[in-house]
Amino acid sequence: MRVLKHKTCVNKIIDKIDTDIGLIEKIETMLRRFARGTPAAARTQKGRTQASYYNKISALSRSLRRQMVSLRTVIVSLKGLSRSLQKKYRQKIKKLITMQRQVQGISKVNCLLSSTAESKKVYSFIVRCARELLHADICVARIILDHAHTFIISAGPSLSGGLKKKMPLLKQGEGLARLALHIKKPVSIYDMHNDKRAVTKEAIQKTGMRSMLCVPITFLQKPLGVMSVYTKRKRRFSEGDKEVFNTFASQFAMAIQGSRHYQDIHMSYFSAIHALVLALEARDPYARGHTERVTRYALAIARLLHFSPSDTEVLRYAGELHDIGKISIPDFILNKPGKLSPAERVIIQLHPVKGAEVLEPLEFLKTALPIVRHHHERYDGRGYPDGLRKEAIPLMARVLACADSFDAMISERPYRLRSLTIKEALKEISDNAGSQFDPHIARLFIKMIKHESHPQYAS
């Protein structure tokens, strides 16, 4: 507003001076005309008086001309001042818009941090915001997982983007990222092509990046990782850039700590529930070690099916908790040596439903509930509790069903005289592929078991 007032005042002054110059020019013209005829009458006394007037008028005319020159100089200066003020005004507006966008971006991240969004989504959002608000081509965050590895999150058209696999942590003193982490301060490079601190020369040449800025991600002085931005054009990062990037790094640190705290709570709950499973196995001597073995088989199939890390984690939870519903089954039914009555069979078949009900209050196990509920469904639709068939059965439940049935076949049970051999159990799975089991999963499972060095398997 102040700049606008200055601009208005300057324009008014220029207009006033232009008016005054016009008036002075008219007066000066009239004086010249009046003085033209005077020298001829200068021979008489009266003429001498007129000559004196003529000289005074000429002097006044010259003075007016000098004033007009001065006024025109003032006008040029004022116009230059006006242009300068307008330029500063535009720069201020541009800076304010940038600051507003930065504040909005930081505010959005704060809102996401206070929500229940998945930690990896929060990480990716922070990286994207930092890249956009710092007008960078690439933004990368490296989270320290352990003493030897980092996890990479990236954003930018020159990279594939998103979450990356584990990468080796840079050695001490190697690269700018490690330096920023070591000194706990922002570090920048103006031209990576000519700076010895830029160690990844091949990557720099491949992506065409020239300048970079790195800031450490720390929480209570503890190093958690590094954030870096890269630009294709040479750029000197300002103190304001470093301050904004530091803010994003602080938000990243809070997201990491929040995620790890959340995981600790999850593990506390999971450990408590897993203790119930172990207590259940203690009630049923025939089931001892069953949960561990089923989980191991299921995870082996998951690797063959190329499950994502998050899906593998869900399957692990489901595998370790799939029989939690058996806590509702009386011991005399659970350990009955003979054939179950129809009523007892109904009670047994309710354990997947009871298991899902036990786990339902725990939000972090929500994705495992369908697997626990449906791990006794059959591919042909004759399973329980809901009679689902084929692809209507969740994929991870189909995996768990195969692993669970196999371990039940090769383990001792009170309702049969002996357990099956590995070879016999695999034949059962092969014979029931397409009826009880998903045929593709059955084939993978048989192949996996045959390739294991299992002492009971005879080819």
Coordinates of C-alpha atoms in Angstrom, one line a residue:
M1 CA 0.0 0.0 0.0
R2 CA 2.8 2.4 0.8
V3 CA 4.4 1.8 -2.6
L4 CA 1.1 2.6 -4.3
K5 CA 0.8 5.9 -2.3
H6 CA 4.4 6.8 -3.4
K7 CA 3.6 6.1 -7.0
T8 CA 0.4 8.2 -6.9
C9 CA 2.3 11.2 -5.2
V10 CA 5.1 11.0 -7.8
N11 CA 2.6 11.0 -10.7
K12 CA 0.8 14.1 -9.2
I13 CA 4.1 16.0 -8.8
I14 CA 5.0 15.2 -12.4
D15 CA 1.7 16.4 -13.7
K16 CA 2.0 19.7 -11.6
I17 CA 5.5 20.3 -13.0
D18 CA 4.4 19.6 -16.5
T19 CA 1.6 22.3 -16.0
D20 CA 4.1 24.8 -14.6
I21 CA 6.6 24.2 -17.4
G22 CA 3.8 24.9 -19.9
L23 CA 2.9 28.2 -18.1
I24 CA 6.6 29.2 -18.0
E25 CA 7.0 28.5 -21.7
K26 CA 4.0 30.8 -22.5
I27 CA 5.4 33.6 -20.3
E28 CA 8.8 33.3 -21.8
T29 CA 7.3 33.5 -25.4
M30 CA 5.4 36.6 -24.5
L31 CA 8.5 38.2 -23.1
R32 CA 10.5 37.5 -26.2
R33 CA 7.9 39.0 -28.4
F34 CA 7.7 42.1 -26.2
A35 CA 11.5 42.5 -26.2
R36 CA 11.9 42.2 -30.0
G37 CA 10.8 45.7 -30.9
T38 CA 12.5 47.5 -28.0
P39 CA 16.1 48.1 -29.2
A40 CA 15.0 50.6 -31.9
A41 CA 13.7 53.0 -29.3
A42 CA 16.8 52.8 -27.2
R43 CA 18.3 56.2 -28.6
T44 CA 16.1 58.5 -26.5
Q45 CA 15.9 58.9 -22.8
K46 CA 12.7 57.1 -23.0
G47 CA 14.4 54.5 -25.2
R48 CA 17.2 54.0 -22.6
T49 CA 14.6 53.2 -20.0
Q50 CA 13.0 50.7 -22.4
A51 CA 16.5 49.2 -23.1
S52 CA 16.9 48.7 -19.4
Y53 CA 13.5 46.9 -19.4
Y54 CA 14.6 44.9 -22.4
N55 CA 17.8 43.7 -20.5
K56 CA 15.8 42.7 -17.5
I57 CA 13.2 40.9 -19.6
S58 CA 16.1 39.0 -21.4
A59 CA 17.7 38.1 -18.1
L60 CA 14.3 36.9 -16.8
S61 CA 13.8 34.9 -20.0
R62 CA 17.2 33.2 -19.6
S63 CA 16.4 32.4 -15.9
L64 CA 13.0 30.9 -16.9
R65 CA 14.8 28.7 -19.5
R66 CA 17.3 27.5 -16.9
Q67 CA 14.4 26.7 -14.6
M68 CA 12.6 24.7 -17.4
V69 CA 15.8 22.7 -17.9
S70 CA 16.0 22.0 -14.2
L71 CA 12.4 21.1 -14.0
R72 CA 12.7 18.7 -16.9
T73 CA 15.7 17.0 -15.1
V74 CA 13.5 16.7 -12.0
I75 CA 10.8 15.0 -14.2
V76 CA 13.3 12.5 -15.6
S77 CA 14.5 11.7 -12.0
L78 CA 10.9 11.4 -10.8
K79 CA 10.0 9.0 -13.6
G80 CA 13.1 6.9 -12.9
L81 CA 12.1 6.9 -9.2
S82 CA 8.5 5.8 -10.2
R83 CA 9.9 2.9 -12.3
S84 CA 12.2 1.9 -9.5
L85 CA 9.3 1.9 -6.9
Q86 CA 7.1 -0.1 -9.3
K87 CA 9.9 -2.7 -9.8
K88 CA 10.4 -3.0 -6.0
Y89 CA 6.6 -3.3 -5.6
R90 CA 6.4 -6.2 -8.1
Q91 CA 9.4 -7.9 -6.4
K92 CA 7.7 -7.5 -3.0
I93 CA 4.5 -8.9 -4.3
K94 CA 6.3 -11.9 -5.9
K95 CA 8.2 -12.5 -2.6
L96 CA 4.9 -12.3 -0.6
I97 CA 3.2 -14.8 -3.0
T98 CA 6.2 -17.2 -2.6
M99 CA 6.1 -16.8 1.2
Q100 CA 2.3 -17.4 1.1
R101 CA 2.7 -20.6 -0.9
Q102 CA 5.5 -21.8 1.4
V103 CA 3.3 -21.1 4.5
Q104 CA 0.4 -22.9 2.8
G105 CA 2.6 -25.9 2.0
I106 CA 4.0 -26.1 5.5
S107 CA 0.5 -25.8 6.9
K108 CA -0.7 -28.7 4.7
V109 CA 2.1 -30.9 5.9
N110 CA 1.2 -30.0 9.5
C111 CA -2.4 -31.0 8.9
L112 CA -1.2 -34.3 7.4
L113 CA 1.1 -34.9 10.4
S114 CA -1.8 -34.5 12.8
S115 CA -3.9 -37.0 10.8
T116 CA -3.8 -40.8 10.7
A117 CA -2.3 -41.0 7.2
E118 CA 0.2 -43.7 6.5
S119 CA 3.7 -42.6 7.2
K120 CA 5.0 -43.3 3.7
K121 CA 2.3 -41.1 2.2
V122 CA 3.3 -38.3 4.6
Y123 CA 7.0 -38.8 3.6
S124 CA 6.2 -38.5 -0.1
F125 CA 3.9 -35.5 0.4
I126 CA 6.7 -33.6 2.3
V127 CA 9.2 -34.4 -0.4
R128 CA 6.8 -33.2 -3.2
C129 CA 6.0 -30.0 -1.3
A130 CA 9.6 -29.2 -0.7
R131 CA 10.5 -29.7 -4.4
E132 CA 7.6 -27.4 -5.6
L133 CA 8.1 -24.6 -3.1
L134 CA 11.8 -24.4 -3.5
H135 CA 11.4 -24.5 -7.3
A136 CA 13.8 -27.5 -7.6
D137 CA 13.9 -30.2 -10.2
I138 CA 14.5 -33.1 -7.8
C139 CA 14.0 -33.6 -4.1
V140 CA 15.3 -36.7 -2.3
A141 CA 15.0 -37.8 1.3
R142 CA 17.2 -40.5 2.8
I143 CA 16.0 -42.0 6.1
I144 CA 18.5 -43.9 8.2
L145 CA 17.1 -47.4 8.9
D146 CA 20.2 -48.8 10.7
H147 CA 23.9 -48.3 10.9
A148 CA 24.4 -49.5 7.2
H149 CA 21.3 -48.6 5.2
T150 CA 18.9 -45.8 4.3
F151 CA 15.5 -45.7 2.7
I152 CA 15.0 -43.4 -0.2
I153 CA 11.9 -41.2 -1.0
S154 CA 12.2 -39.1 -4.1
A155 CA 10.2 -36.6 -6.2
G156 CA 10.9 -35.1 -9.6
P157 CA 10.5 -35.8 -13.3
S158 CA 14.1 -36.9 -13.7
L159 CA 13.5 -39.8 -11.2
S160 CA 11.0 -42.6 -11.2
G161 CA 9.7 -41.1 -7.9
G162 CA 8.2 -42.6 -4.9
L163 CA 9.7 -45.1 -2.4
K164 CA 12.9 -46.9 -3.1
K165 CA 14.5 -50.0 -1.8
K166 CA 17.2 -50.0 0.9
M167 CA 20.4 -48.3 -0.2
P168 CA 23.8 -48.3 1.4
L169 CA 24.4 -45.4 3.8
L170 CA 27.1 -43.0 2.5
K171 CA 30.4 -43.5 4.3
Q172 CA 31.8 -40.8 6.7
G173 CA 32.9 -37.7 4.7
E174 CA 31.5 -39.1 1.4
G175 CA 29.3 -36.6 -0.4
L176 CA 27.4 -33.5 0.6
A177 CA 24.5 -35.4 2.2
R178 CA 26.8 -37.2 4.6
L179 CA 28.6 -33.8 5.4
A180 CA 25.3 -32.1 6.2
L181 CA 24.3 -35.0 8.5
H182 CA 27.7 -34.9 10.2
I183 CA 27.8 -31.1 10.9
K184 CA 24.0 -30.8 11.4
K185 CA 23.8 -27.7 9.2
P186 CA 22.6 -27.0 5.6
V187 CA 25.2 -27.4 2.9
S188 CA 25.0 -26.3 -0.7
I189 CA 26.9 -26.5 -4.0
Y190 CA 26.6 -23.9 -6.7
D191 CA 28.1 -26.0 -9.5
M192 CA 28.4 -29.8 -8.9
H193 CA 30.3 -30.2 -12.2
N194 CA 33.3 -28.3 -10.7
D195 CA 33.0 -29.1 -7.0
K196 CA 35.0 -32.0 -5.5
R197 CA 32.4 -32.5 -2.8
A198 CA 30.0 -33.8 -5.4
V199 CA 30.9 -37.5 -5.4
T200 CA 28.2 -39.0 -7.7
K201 CA 29.6 -37.6 -10.9
E202 CA 27.9 -40.2 -13.2
A203 CA 24.5 -39.5 -11.7
I204 CA 25.0 -35.8 -12.0
Q205 CA 26.0 -36.1 -15.7
K206 CA 23.0 -38.4 -16.4
T207 CA 20.4 -36.2 -14.8
G208 CA 22.0 -32.8 -15.8
M209 CA 21.8 -31.4 -12.2
R210 CA 24.1 -28.5 -11.5
S211 CA 23.2 -27.1 -8.0
M212 CA 22.1 -28.8 -4.8
L213 CA 21.1 -28.0 -1.2
C214 CA 21.3 -30.6 1.6
V215 CA 19.8 -30.3 5.1
P216 CA 20.0 -32.8 8.0
I217 CA 16.9 -34.5 9.4
T218 CA 17.4 -34.5 13.2
F219 CA 15.3 -35.0 16.3
L220 CA 16.7 -33.9 19.6
Q221 CA 20.1 -33.8 18.0
K222 CA 19.8 -37.4 16.9
P223 CA 20.4 -37.9 13.1
L224 CA 17.5 -39.5 11.3
G225 CA 18.4 -38.8 7.7
V226 CA 19.1 -36.1 5.0
M227 CA 16.9 -34.1 2.6
S228 CA 18.4 -32.8 -0.7
V229 CA 17.1 -30.7 -3.6
Y230 CA 18.7 -30.4 -7.0
T231 CA 18.3 -27.9 -9.9
K232 CA 19.4 -28.1 -13.5
R233 CA 20.4 -24.5 -13.6
K234 CA 23.2 -23.0 -11.5
R235 CA 21.6 -21.5 -8.4
R236 CA 22.8 -19.9 -5.2
F237 CA 20.4 -20.9 -2.4
S238 CA 19.5 -18.0 -0.2
E239 CA 19.2 -18.1 3.6
G240 CA 15.4 -18.0 3.1
D241 CA 15.6 -21.2 1.0
K242 CA 17.7 -22.9 3.7
E243 CA 15.2 -21.8 6.4
V244 CA 12.2 -23.2 4.5
F245 CA 14.0 -26.4 3.7
N246 CA 15.0 -26.8 7.4
T247 CA 11.3 -26.4 8.2
F248 CA 10.4 -29.3 5.9
A249 CA 13.3 -31.4 7.4
S250 CA 11.9 -30.7 10.9
Q251 CA 8.4 -31.9 9.8
F252 CA 10.1 -35.0 8.3
A253 CA 11.7 -35.7 11.6
M254 CA 8.4 -35.4 13.4
A255 CA 6.8 -37.8 10.8
I256 CA 9.6 -40.3 11.3
Q257 CA 9.3 -40.2 15.1
G258 CA 5.6 -40.4 15.0
S259 CA 5.7 -43.4 12.7
R260 CA 8.3 -45.2 14.9
H261 CA 6.2 -44.4 18.1
Y262 CA 3.1 -45.7 16.3
Q263 CA 5.0 -48.9 15.3
D264 CA 6.1 -49.3 19.0
I265 CA 2.5 -49.2 20.1
H266 CA 1.5 -51.7 17.3
M267 CA 4.2 -54.1 18.5
S268 CA 3.1 -53.8 22.1
Y269 CA -0.5 -54.7 21.1
F270 CA 0.7 -57.4 18.8
S271 CA 3.0 -58.9 21.5
A272 CA 0.1 -59.0 23.9
I273 CA -2.1 -60.8 21.4
H274 CA 0.6 -63.1 20.3
A275 CA 1.1 -64.1 24.0
L276 CA -2.6 -65.2 23.9
V277 CA -1.8 -67.4 20.9
L278 CA 1.1 -69.0 22.7
A279 CA -1.2 -69.6 25.7
L280 CA -3.6 -71.2 23.3
E281 CA -0.9 -73.5 22.0
A282 CA -0.1 -74.4 25.5
R283 CA -3.7 -75.6 26.0
D284 CA -3.4 -77.7 22.8
P285 CA -0.2 -79.7 22.8
Y286 CA -0.9 -80.9 19.2
A287 CA -0.9 -77.3 18.0
R288 CA 2.5 -76.3 19.5
G289 CA 4.6 -74.5 16.9
H290 CA 1.8 -74.6 14.4
T291 CA 1.4 -70.8 14.2
E292 CA 5.2 -70.3 13.6
R293 CA 5.4 -73.0 10.9
V294 CA 2.2 -71.8 9.1
T295 CA 3.5 -68.2 9.0
R296 CA 6.9 -69.4 7.7
Y297 CA 5.2 -71.3 4.8
A298 CA 2.9 -68.4 4.0
L299 CA 5.7 -65.9 3.8
A300 CA 7.7 -68.3 1.6
I301 CA 4.7 -68.3 -0.9
A302 CA 4.4 -64.5 -0.6
R303 CA 8.0 -64.2 -1.8
L304 CA 7.2 -66.4 -4.8
L305 CA 4.1 -64.3 -5.6
H306 CA 6.3 -61.1 -5.3
F307 CA 4.1 -59.5 -2.5
S308 CA 5.0 -55.9 -1.6
P309 CA 6.6 -55.3 1.8
S310 CA 3.4 -53.9 3.3
D311 CA 1.3 -56.9 2.0
T312 CA 4.0 -59.3 3.4
E313 CA 3.7 -57.6 6.8
V314 CA -0.1 -58.0 6.8
L315 CA 0.3 -61.7 5.9
R316 CA 2.8 -62.1 8.8
Y317 CA 0.3 -60.6 11.2
A318 CA -2.5 -62.8 9.9
G319 CA -0.3 -66.0 10.0
E320 CA 0.7 -65.5 13.6
L321 CA -2.9 -64.7 14.7
H322 CA -5.0 -66.8 12.4
D323 CA -6.1 -69.2 15.1
I324 CA -6.7 -66.6 17.9
G325 CA -10.4 -67.4 17.7
K326 CA -9.8 -70.8 19.2
I327 CA -9.6 -69.2 22.6
S328 CA -13.5 -69.4 22.5
I329 CA -13.4 -73.2 22.0
P330 CA -13.7 -75.4 25.1
D331 CA -10.8 -77.7 25.8
F332 CA -12.9 -80.8 25.6
I333 CA -13.8 -80.0 22.0
L334 CA -10.3 -78.7 21.1
N335 CA -8.6 -81.9 22.3
K336 CA -11.3 -84.4 21.6
P337 CA -9.6 -87.6 20.3
G338 CA -12.6 -88.9 18.3
K339 CA -14.9 -87.6 15.7
L340 CA -16.6 -84.3 16.4
S341 CA -20.4 -84.2 16.6
P342 CA -22.3 -81.8 14.3
A343 CA -22.8 -79.3 17.1
E344 CA -19.1 -79.5 18.0
R345 CA -18.1 -79.0 14.4
V346 CA -20.2 -75.8 14.2
I347 CA -18.4 -74.5 17.2
I348 CA -15.0 -75.3 15.6
Q349 CA -16.0 -73.7 12.4
L350 CA -16.9 -70.4 14.2
H351 CA -13.2 -69.9 15.3
P352 CA -12.3 -67.8 12.1
V353 CA -15.3 -65.4 12.9
K354 CA -14.4 -65.2 16.6
G355 CA -10.8 -64.5 15.6
A356 CA -11.8 -61.6 13.4
E357 CA -14.0 -60.2 16.2
V358 CA -11.1 -60.4 18.7
L359 CA -8.8 -58.4 16.4
E360 CA -11.4 -55.9 15.1
P361 CA -10.9 -53.2 17.7
L362 CA -7.2 -52.9 16.7
E363 CA -7.0 -50.4 13.8
F364 CA -3.5 -51.5 12.7
L365 CA -4.8 -55.1 12.2
K366 CA -7.8 -54.0 10.1
T367 CA -6.2 -55.3 6.8
A368 CA -5.5 -58.7 8.4
L369 CA -9.2 -59.3 9.4
P370 CA -10.4 -60.7 6.1
I371 CA -7.4 -63.2 6.0
V372 CA -8.1 -64.4 9.5
R373 CA -11.9 -64.7 8.8
H374 CA -11.5 -66.5 5.4
H375 CA -8.5 -68.8 5.9
H376 CA -10.8 -71.9 5.9
E377 CA -12.7 -71.0 2.7
R378 CA -12.3 -73.5 -0.2
Y379 CA -11.6 -72.6 -3.8
D380 CA -14.8 -74.5 -4.9
G381 CA -17.0 -72.5 -2.4
R382 CA -17.6 -75.4 0.1
G383 CA -15.5 -73.9 2.9
Y384 CA -16.5 -71.8 5.9
P385 CA -17.6 -69.4 7.4
D386 CA -19.0 -67.6 4.3
G387 CA -18.7 -70.2 1.5
L388 CA -16.7 -67.8 -0.7
R389 CA -15.2 -69.3 -3.9
K390 CA -12.3 -68.6 -6.3
E391 CA -11.1 -65.0 -6.5
A392 CA -13.8 -63.9 -4.0
I393 CA -11.6 -65.4 -1.4
P394 CA -8.8 -62.8 -0.5
L395 CA -5.5 -63.8 -2.1
M396 CA -3.7 -63.8 1.2
A397 CA -6.4 -66.0 2.7
R398 CA -5.9 -68.5 -0.1
V399 CA -2.1 -68.5 0.6
L400 CA -2.7 -69.0 4.3
A401 CA -5.3 -71.8 3.7
C402 CA -2.7 -73.8 1.8
A403 CA 0.0 -73.3 4.4
D404 CA -2.4 -74.1 7.3
S405 CA -3.7 -77.3 5.7
F406 CA -0.2 -78.6 4.9
D407 CA 1.0 -78.1 8.5
A408 CA -2.2 -79.7 9.9
M409 CA -1.6 -82.8 7.6
I410 CA 2.0 -83.3 8.7
S411 CA 1.4 -82.7 12.4
E412 CA -0.1 -85.0 15.0
R413 CA -3.8 -84.5 15.7
P414 CA -6.0 -86.1 18.4
Y415 CA -8.6 -87.2 15.8
R416 CA -6.4 -89.4 13.7
L417 CA -3.9 -92.3 14.3
R418 CA -0.9 -90.7 12.5
S419 CA 0.2 -87.7 10.6
L420 CA 0.9 -87.7 6.9
T421 CA 4.4 -87.7 5.4
I422 CA 5.6 -84.7 3.5
K423 CA 5.2 -86.6 0.3
E424 CA 1.6 -87.7 1.2
A425 CA 0.7 -84.2 2.2
L426 CA 1.9 -82.7 -1.1
K427 CA -0.1 -85.3 -3.0
E428 CA -3.2 -84.3 -1.1
I429 CA -2.5 -80.6 -2.0
S430 CA -1.9 -81.6 -5.6
D431 CA -5.1 -83.8 -5.7
N432 CA -7.2 -81.0 -4.2
A433 CA -5.8 -78.1 -6.4
G434 CA -8.8 -76.4 -8.0
S435 CA -11.3 -77.8 -5.4
Q436 CA -9.9 -77.0 -1.9
F437 CA -6.9 -74.9 -2.9
D438 CA -6.2 -72.2 -5.5
P439 CA -4.4 -74.2 -8.2
H440 CA -1.7 -71.6 -8.9
I441 CA -0.8 -71.3 -5.2
A442 CA -0.9 -75.1 -4.8
R443 CA 1.7 -75.5 -7.6
L444 CA 3.9 -72.8 -6.1
F445 CA 3.6 -74.4 -2.6
I446 CA 4.5 -77.9 -3.9
K447 CA 7.5 -76.5 -5.8
M448 CA 8.7 -74.5 -2.8
I449 CA 8.5 -77.5 -0.4
K450 CA 10.3 -79.8 -2.8
H451 CA 13.1 -77.3 -3.1
E452 CA 13.5 -77.1 0.7
S453 CA 15.9 -79.5 2.3
H454 CA 13.2 -81.1 4.4
P455 CA 14.3 -84.4 6.1
Q456 CA 10.8 -85.9 5.9
Y457 CA 10.4 -85.4 2.2
A458 CA 11.2 -88.4 -0.1
S459 CA 11.1 -87.7 -3.8

